[in-house]
CSV table of C-alpha atoms and ligand atoms in Angstrom, one decimal:
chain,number,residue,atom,x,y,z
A,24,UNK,CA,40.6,115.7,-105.2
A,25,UNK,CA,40.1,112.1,-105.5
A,26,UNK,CA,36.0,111.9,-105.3
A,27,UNK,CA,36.0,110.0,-108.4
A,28,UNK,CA,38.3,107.4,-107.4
A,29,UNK,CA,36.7,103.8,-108.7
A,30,UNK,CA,35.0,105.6,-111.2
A,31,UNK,CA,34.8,104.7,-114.4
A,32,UNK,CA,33.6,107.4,-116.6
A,33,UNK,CA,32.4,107.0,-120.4
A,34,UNK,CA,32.3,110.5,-121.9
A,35,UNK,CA,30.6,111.2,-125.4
A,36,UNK,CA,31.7,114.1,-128.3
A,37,UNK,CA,35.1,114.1,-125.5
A,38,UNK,CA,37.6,114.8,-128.6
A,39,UNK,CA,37.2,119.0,-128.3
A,40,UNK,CA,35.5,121.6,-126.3
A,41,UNK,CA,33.4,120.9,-123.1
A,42,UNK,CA,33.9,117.3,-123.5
A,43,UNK,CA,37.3,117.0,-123.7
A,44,UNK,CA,37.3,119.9,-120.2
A,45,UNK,CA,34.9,117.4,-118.8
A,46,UNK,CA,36.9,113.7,-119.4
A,47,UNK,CA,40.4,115.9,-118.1
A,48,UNK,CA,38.3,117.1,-114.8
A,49,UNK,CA,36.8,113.7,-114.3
A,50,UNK,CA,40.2,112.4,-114.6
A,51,UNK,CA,42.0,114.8,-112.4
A,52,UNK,CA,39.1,114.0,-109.4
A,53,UNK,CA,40.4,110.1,-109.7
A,54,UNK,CA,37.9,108.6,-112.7
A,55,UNK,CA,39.3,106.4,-115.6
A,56,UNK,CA,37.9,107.4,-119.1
A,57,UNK,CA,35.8,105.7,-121.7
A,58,UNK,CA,36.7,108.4,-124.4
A,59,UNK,CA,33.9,108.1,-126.9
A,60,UNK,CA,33.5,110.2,-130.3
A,61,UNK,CA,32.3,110.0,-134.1
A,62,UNK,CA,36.3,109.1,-134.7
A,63,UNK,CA,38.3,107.1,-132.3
A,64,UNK,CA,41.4,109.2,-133.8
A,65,UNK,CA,40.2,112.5,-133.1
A,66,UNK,CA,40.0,111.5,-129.5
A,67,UNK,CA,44.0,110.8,-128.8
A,68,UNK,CA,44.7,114.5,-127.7
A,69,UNK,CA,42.3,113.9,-124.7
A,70,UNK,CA,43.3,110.6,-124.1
A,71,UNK,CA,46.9,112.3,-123.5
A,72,UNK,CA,45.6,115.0,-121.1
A,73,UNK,CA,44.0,112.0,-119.0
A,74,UNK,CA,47.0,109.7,-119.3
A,75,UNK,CA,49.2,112.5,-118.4
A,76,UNK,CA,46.5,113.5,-115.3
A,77,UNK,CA,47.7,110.2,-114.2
A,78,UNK,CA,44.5,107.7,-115.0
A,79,UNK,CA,43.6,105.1,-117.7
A,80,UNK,CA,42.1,106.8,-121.0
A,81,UNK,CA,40.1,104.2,-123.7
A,82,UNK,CA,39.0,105.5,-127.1
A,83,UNK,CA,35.6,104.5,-128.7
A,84,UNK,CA,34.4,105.3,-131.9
A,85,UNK,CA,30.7,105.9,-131.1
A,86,UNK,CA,28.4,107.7,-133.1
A,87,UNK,CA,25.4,108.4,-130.6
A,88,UNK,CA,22.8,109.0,-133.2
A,89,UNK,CA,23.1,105.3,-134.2
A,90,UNK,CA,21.7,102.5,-131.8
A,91,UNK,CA,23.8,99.5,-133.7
A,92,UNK,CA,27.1,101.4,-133.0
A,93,UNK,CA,26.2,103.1,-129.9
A,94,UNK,CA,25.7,99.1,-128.6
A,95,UNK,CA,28.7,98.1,-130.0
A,96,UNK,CA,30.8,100.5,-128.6
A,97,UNK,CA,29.6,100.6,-124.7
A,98,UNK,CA,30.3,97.0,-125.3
A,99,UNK,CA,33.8,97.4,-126.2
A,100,UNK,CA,33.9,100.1,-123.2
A,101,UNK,CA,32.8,97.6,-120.6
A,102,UNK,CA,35.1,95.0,-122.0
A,103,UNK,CA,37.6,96.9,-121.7
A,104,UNK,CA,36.9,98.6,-118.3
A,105,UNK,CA,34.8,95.7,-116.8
A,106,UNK,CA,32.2,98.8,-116.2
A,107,UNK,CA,30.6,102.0,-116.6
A,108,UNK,CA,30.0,103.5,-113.9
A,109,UNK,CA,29.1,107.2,-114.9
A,110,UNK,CA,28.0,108.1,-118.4
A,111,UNK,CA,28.3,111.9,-119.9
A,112,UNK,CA,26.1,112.8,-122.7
A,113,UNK,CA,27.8,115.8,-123.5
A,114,UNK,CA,27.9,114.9,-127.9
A,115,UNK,CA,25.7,117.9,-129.7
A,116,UNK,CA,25.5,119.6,-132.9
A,117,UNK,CA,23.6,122.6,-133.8
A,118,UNK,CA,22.1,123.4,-137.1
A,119,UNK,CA,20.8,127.5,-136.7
A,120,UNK,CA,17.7,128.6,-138.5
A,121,UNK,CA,15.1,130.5,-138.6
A,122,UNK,CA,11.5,128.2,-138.6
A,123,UNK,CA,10.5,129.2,-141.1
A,124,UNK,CA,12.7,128.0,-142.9
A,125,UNK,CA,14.4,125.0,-141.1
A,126,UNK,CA,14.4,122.0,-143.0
A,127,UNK,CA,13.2,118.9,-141.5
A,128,UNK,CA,16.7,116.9,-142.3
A,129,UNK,CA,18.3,119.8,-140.0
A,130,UNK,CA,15.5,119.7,-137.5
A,131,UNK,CA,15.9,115.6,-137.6
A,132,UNK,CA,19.6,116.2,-137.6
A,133,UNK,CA,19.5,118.4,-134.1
A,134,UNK,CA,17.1,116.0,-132.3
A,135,UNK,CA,18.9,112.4,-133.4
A,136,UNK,CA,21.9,113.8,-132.0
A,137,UNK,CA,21.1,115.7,-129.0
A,138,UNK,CA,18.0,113.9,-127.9
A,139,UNK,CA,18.2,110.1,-129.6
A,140,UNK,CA,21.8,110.1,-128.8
A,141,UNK,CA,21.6,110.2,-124.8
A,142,UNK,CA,18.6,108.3,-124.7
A,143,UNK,CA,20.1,105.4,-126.6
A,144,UNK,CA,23.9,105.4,-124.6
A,145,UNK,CA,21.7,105.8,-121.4
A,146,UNK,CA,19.8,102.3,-122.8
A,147,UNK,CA,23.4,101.1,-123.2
A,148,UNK,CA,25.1,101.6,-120.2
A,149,UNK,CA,21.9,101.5,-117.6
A,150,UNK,CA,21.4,97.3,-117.4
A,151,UNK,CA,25.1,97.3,-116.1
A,152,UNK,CA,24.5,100.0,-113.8
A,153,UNK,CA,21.1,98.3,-112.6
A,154,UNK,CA,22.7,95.2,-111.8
A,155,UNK,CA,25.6,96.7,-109.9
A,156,UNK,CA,23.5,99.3,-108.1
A,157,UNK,CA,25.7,101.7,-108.8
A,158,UNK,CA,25.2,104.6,-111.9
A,159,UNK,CA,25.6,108.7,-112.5
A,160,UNK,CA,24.1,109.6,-115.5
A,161,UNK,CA,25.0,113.6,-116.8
A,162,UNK,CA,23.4,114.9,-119.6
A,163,UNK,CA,24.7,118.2,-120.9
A,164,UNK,CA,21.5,120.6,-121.9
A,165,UNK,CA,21.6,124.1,-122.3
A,166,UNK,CA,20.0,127.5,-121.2
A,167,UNK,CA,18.5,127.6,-124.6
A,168,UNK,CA,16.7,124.3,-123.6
A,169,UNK,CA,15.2,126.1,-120.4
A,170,UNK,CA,14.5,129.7,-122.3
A,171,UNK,CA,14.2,128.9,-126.2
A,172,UNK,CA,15.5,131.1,-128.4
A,173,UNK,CA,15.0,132.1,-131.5
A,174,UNK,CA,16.7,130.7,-134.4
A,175,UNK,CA,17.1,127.7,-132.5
A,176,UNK,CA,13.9,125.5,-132.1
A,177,UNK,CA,15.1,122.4,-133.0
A,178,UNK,CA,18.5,122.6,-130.8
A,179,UNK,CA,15.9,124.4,-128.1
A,180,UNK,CA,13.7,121.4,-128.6
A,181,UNK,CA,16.4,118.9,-128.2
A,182,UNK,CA,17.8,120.1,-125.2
A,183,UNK,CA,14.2,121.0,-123.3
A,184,UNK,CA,13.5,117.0,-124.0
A,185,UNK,CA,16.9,115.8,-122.8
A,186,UNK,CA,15.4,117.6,-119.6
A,187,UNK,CA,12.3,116.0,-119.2
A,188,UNK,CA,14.6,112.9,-120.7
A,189,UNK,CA,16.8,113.5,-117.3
A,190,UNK,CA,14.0,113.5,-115.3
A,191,UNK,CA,12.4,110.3,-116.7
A,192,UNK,CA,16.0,108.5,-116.1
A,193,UNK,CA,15.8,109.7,-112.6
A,194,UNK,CA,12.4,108.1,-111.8
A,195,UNK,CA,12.7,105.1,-113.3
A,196,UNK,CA,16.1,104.5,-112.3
A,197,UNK,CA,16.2,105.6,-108.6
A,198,UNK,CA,15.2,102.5,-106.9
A,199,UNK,CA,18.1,100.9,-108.5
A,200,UNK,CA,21.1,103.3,-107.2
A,201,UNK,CA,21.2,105.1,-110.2
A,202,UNK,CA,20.9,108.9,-110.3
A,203,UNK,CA,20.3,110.9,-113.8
A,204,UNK,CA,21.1,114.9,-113.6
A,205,UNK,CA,21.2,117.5,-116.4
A,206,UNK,CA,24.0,120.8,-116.5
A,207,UNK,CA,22.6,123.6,-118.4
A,208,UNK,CA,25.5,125.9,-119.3
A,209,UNK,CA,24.7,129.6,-120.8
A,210,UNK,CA,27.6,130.9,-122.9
A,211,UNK,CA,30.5,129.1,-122.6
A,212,UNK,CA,34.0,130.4,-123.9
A,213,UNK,CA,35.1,127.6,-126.8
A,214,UNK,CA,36.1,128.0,-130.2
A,215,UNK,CA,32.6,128.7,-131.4
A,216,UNK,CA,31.9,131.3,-129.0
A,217,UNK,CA,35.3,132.7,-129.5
A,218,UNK,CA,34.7,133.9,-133.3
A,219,UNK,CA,31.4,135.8,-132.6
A,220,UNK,CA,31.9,139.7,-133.2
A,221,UNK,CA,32.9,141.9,-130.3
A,222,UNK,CA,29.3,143.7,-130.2
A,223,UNK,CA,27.7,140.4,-130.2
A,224,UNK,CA,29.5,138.9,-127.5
A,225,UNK,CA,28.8,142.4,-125.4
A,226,UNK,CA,24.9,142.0,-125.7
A,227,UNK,CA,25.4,138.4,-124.6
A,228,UNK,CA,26.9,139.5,-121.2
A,229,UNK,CA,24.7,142.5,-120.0
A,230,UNK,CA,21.9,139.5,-119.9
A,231,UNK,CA,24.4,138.2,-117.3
A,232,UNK,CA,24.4,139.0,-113.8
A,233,UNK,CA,27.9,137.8,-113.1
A,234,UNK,CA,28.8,139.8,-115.9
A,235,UNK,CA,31.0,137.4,-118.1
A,236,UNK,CA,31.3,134.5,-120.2
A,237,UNK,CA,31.7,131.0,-118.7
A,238,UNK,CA,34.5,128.8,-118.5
A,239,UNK,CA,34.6,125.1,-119.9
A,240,UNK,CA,35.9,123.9,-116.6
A,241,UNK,CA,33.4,125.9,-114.3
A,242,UNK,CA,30.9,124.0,-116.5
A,243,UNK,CA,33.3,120.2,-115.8
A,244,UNK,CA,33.6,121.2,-112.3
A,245,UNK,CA,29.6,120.7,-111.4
A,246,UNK,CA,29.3,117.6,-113.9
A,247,UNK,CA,32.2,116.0,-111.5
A,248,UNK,CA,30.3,116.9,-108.6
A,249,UNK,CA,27.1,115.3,-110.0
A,250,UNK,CA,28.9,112.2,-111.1
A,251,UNK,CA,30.7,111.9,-107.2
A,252,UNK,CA,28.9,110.6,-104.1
A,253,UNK,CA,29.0,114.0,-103.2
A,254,UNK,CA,26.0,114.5,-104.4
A,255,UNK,CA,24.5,111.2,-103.7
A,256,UNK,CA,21.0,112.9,-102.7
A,257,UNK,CA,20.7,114.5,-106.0
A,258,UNK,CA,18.4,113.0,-108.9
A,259,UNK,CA,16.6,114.1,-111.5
A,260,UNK,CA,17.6,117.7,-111.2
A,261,UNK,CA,18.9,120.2,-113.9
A,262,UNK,CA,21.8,122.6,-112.5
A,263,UNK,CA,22.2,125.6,-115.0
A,264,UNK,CA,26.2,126.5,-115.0
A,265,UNK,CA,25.2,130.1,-116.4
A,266,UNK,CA,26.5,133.0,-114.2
A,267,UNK,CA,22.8,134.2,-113.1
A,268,UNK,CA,21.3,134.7,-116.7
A,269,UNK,CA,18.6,132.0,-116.2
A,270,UNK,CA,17.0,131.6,-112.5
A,271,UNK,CA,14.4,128.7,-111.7
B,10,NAI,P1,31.9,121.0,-129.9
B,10,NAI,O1,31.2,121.1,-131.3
B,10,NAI,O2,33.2,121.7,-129.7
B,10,NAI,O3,32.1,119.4,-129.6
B,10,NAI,C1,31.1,118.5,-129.7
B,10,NAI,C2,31.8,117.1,-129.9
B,10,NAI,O4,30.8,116.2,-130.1
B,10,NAI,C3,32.8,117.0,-131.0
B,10,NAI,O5,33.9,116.4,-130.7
B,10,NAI,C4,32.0,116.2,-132.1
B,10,NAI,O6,32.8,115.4,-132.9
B,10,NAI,C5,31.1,115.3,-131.2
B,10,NAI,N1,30.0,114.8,-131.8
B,10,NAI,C6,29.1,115.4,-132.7
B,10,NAI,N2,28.2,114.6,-133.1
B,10,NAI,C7,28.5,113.4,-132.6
B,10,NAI,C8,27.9,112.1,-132.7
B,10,NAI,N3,26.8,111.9,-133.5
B,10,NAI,N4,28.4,111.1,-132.0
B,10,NAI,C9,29.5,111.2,-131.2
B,10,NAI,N5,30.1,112.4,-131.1
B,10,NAI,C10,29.6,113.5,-131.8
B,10,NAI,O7,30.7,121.4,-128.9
B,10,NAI,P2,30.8,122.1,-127.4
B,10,NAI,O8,30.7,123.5,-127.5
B,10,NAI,O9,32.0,121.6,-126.7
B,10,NAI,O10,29.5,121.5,-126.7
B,10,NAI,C11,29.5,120.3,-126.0
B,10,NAI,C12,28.0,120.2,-125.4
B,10,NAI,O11,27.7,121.3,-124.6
B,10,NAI,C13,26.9,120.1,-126.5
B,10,NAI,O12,26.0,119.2,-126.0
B,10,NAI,C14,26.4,121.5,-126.5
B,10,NAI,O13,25.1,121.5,-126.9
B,10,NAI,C15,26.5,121.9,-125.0
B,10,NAI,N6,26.5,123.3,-124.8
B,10,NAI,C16,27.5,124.1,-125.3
B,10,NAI,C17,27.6,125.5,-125.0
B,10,NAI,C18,28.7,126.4,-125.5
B,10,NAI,O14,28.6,127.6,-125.2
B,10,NAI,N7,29.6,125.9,-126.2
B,10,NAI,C19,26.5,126.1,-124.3
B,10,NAI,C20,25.5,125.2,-123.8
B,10,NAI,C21,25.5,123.8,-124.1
């Protein structure tokens, strides 16, 4: 599929996990990468998967949670690319707790991340895209961020504001040709799902209608969709990628 062809893609925490799934889909529908994480280094085994899908892979050092080198480094990408034309916020961290007692650095920790991060790359990349008419913002929530859960309230926060964040971006951002959507994926097989006990893992699915854990690429496969002119009508909406668990 070539629906991304002429698209140039910037793609944040894309060094492991959904985002590196996400930069090798984009690449494989015709996009060239931006590859942006906390360490341009970490980033050279997707770079490889896009190269060897056949499209131009960049690496950025970015660290989302801070403005001077968030600026810096969409710079460099748009230097090197001549533009952004869809930007991924897929970088997040949790820090599990209890309220009670959740310290503030890890409650300050979750929301610079998750929620300062994509509003800040979205400030980055969105003059460019003004001027050219022309933008997809993705922002990768979560289930948790339509449903809370416990243990979770400031990754739950985080992700319920890059919602209303999403939805902001949308409205503001419309009348320019720019379109801002959110994926909110429920359990998703990666490395940190993988280690959770059998039992665990079992409770987690009967909440599921479709009856299993998610794939990274099922979760890639809408962001490219989002991203393409395919869904050029589609702004400001949140698409959960959850097998049935959460219905709006
Ligand atoms: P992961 O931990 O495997 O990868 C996250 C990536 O983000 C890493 O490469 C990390 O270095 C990078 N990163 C962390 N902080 C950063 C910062 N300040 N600046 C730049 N990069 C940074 O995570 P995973 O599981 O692949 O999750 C990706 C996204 O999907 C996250 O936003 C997460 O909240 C969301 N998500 C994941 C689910 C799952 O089941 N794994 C379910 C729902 C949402």
């Amino acid at each position: 599929m070539t629906r991304l062809a002429d698209t140039v893609a910037l793609v944040t925490g894309a060094a492991r996990g959904i985002g590196q799934t996400i930069a090798v889909q984009l690449a494989q529908e015709g996009a060239d990468l931006a590859l942006a994480d906390l360490d341009a280094s970490w980033l050279e085994e997707t770079a490889a998967l896009v190269r060897a899908a056949g499209r131009r892979a960049e690496c950025f050092a970015i660290n989302v949670a801070e403005a001077a080198s968030v600026e810096t480094g969409v710079k460099a990408a748009e230097e090197a690319f001549g533009r952004i034309d869809c930007l991924v916020n897929n970088a997040g961290i949790t820090k599990d707790g209890l309220m009670m007692r959740m310290s503030e650095a890890d409650w300050d920790a979750v929301l610079t991340v998750n929620l300062k991060g994509a509003f800040l790359c979205t400030k980055a990349v969105m003059r460019g895209m003004m001027k050219r008419r022309r933008g997809a913002i993705v922002n990768v929530a979560s289930v948790i961020g339509l449903m809370g859960n416990a243990g979770q309230a400031n990754y739950a926060a985080s992700k319920g504001g890059l919602i209303a964040l999403t939805k902001t971006t949308a409205k503001e951002l419309a009348s320019r040709g720019v379109r801002a959507n959110a994926v909110a994926p429920g359990y998703i097989n990666t490395k940190m799902t993988e280690q959770l006990p059998d039992d665990v893992k079992q409770t987690m699915v009967k909440l599921i209608p479709l009856a299993r854990m998610g794939e990274a690429q099922e979760v890639a496969r809408v962001i490219a969709f989002l991203a393409s002119d395919d869904a050029a009508y589609v702004t400001g909406q949140t698409i959960s990628v959850c097998g049935g668990m959460v219905m709006q």
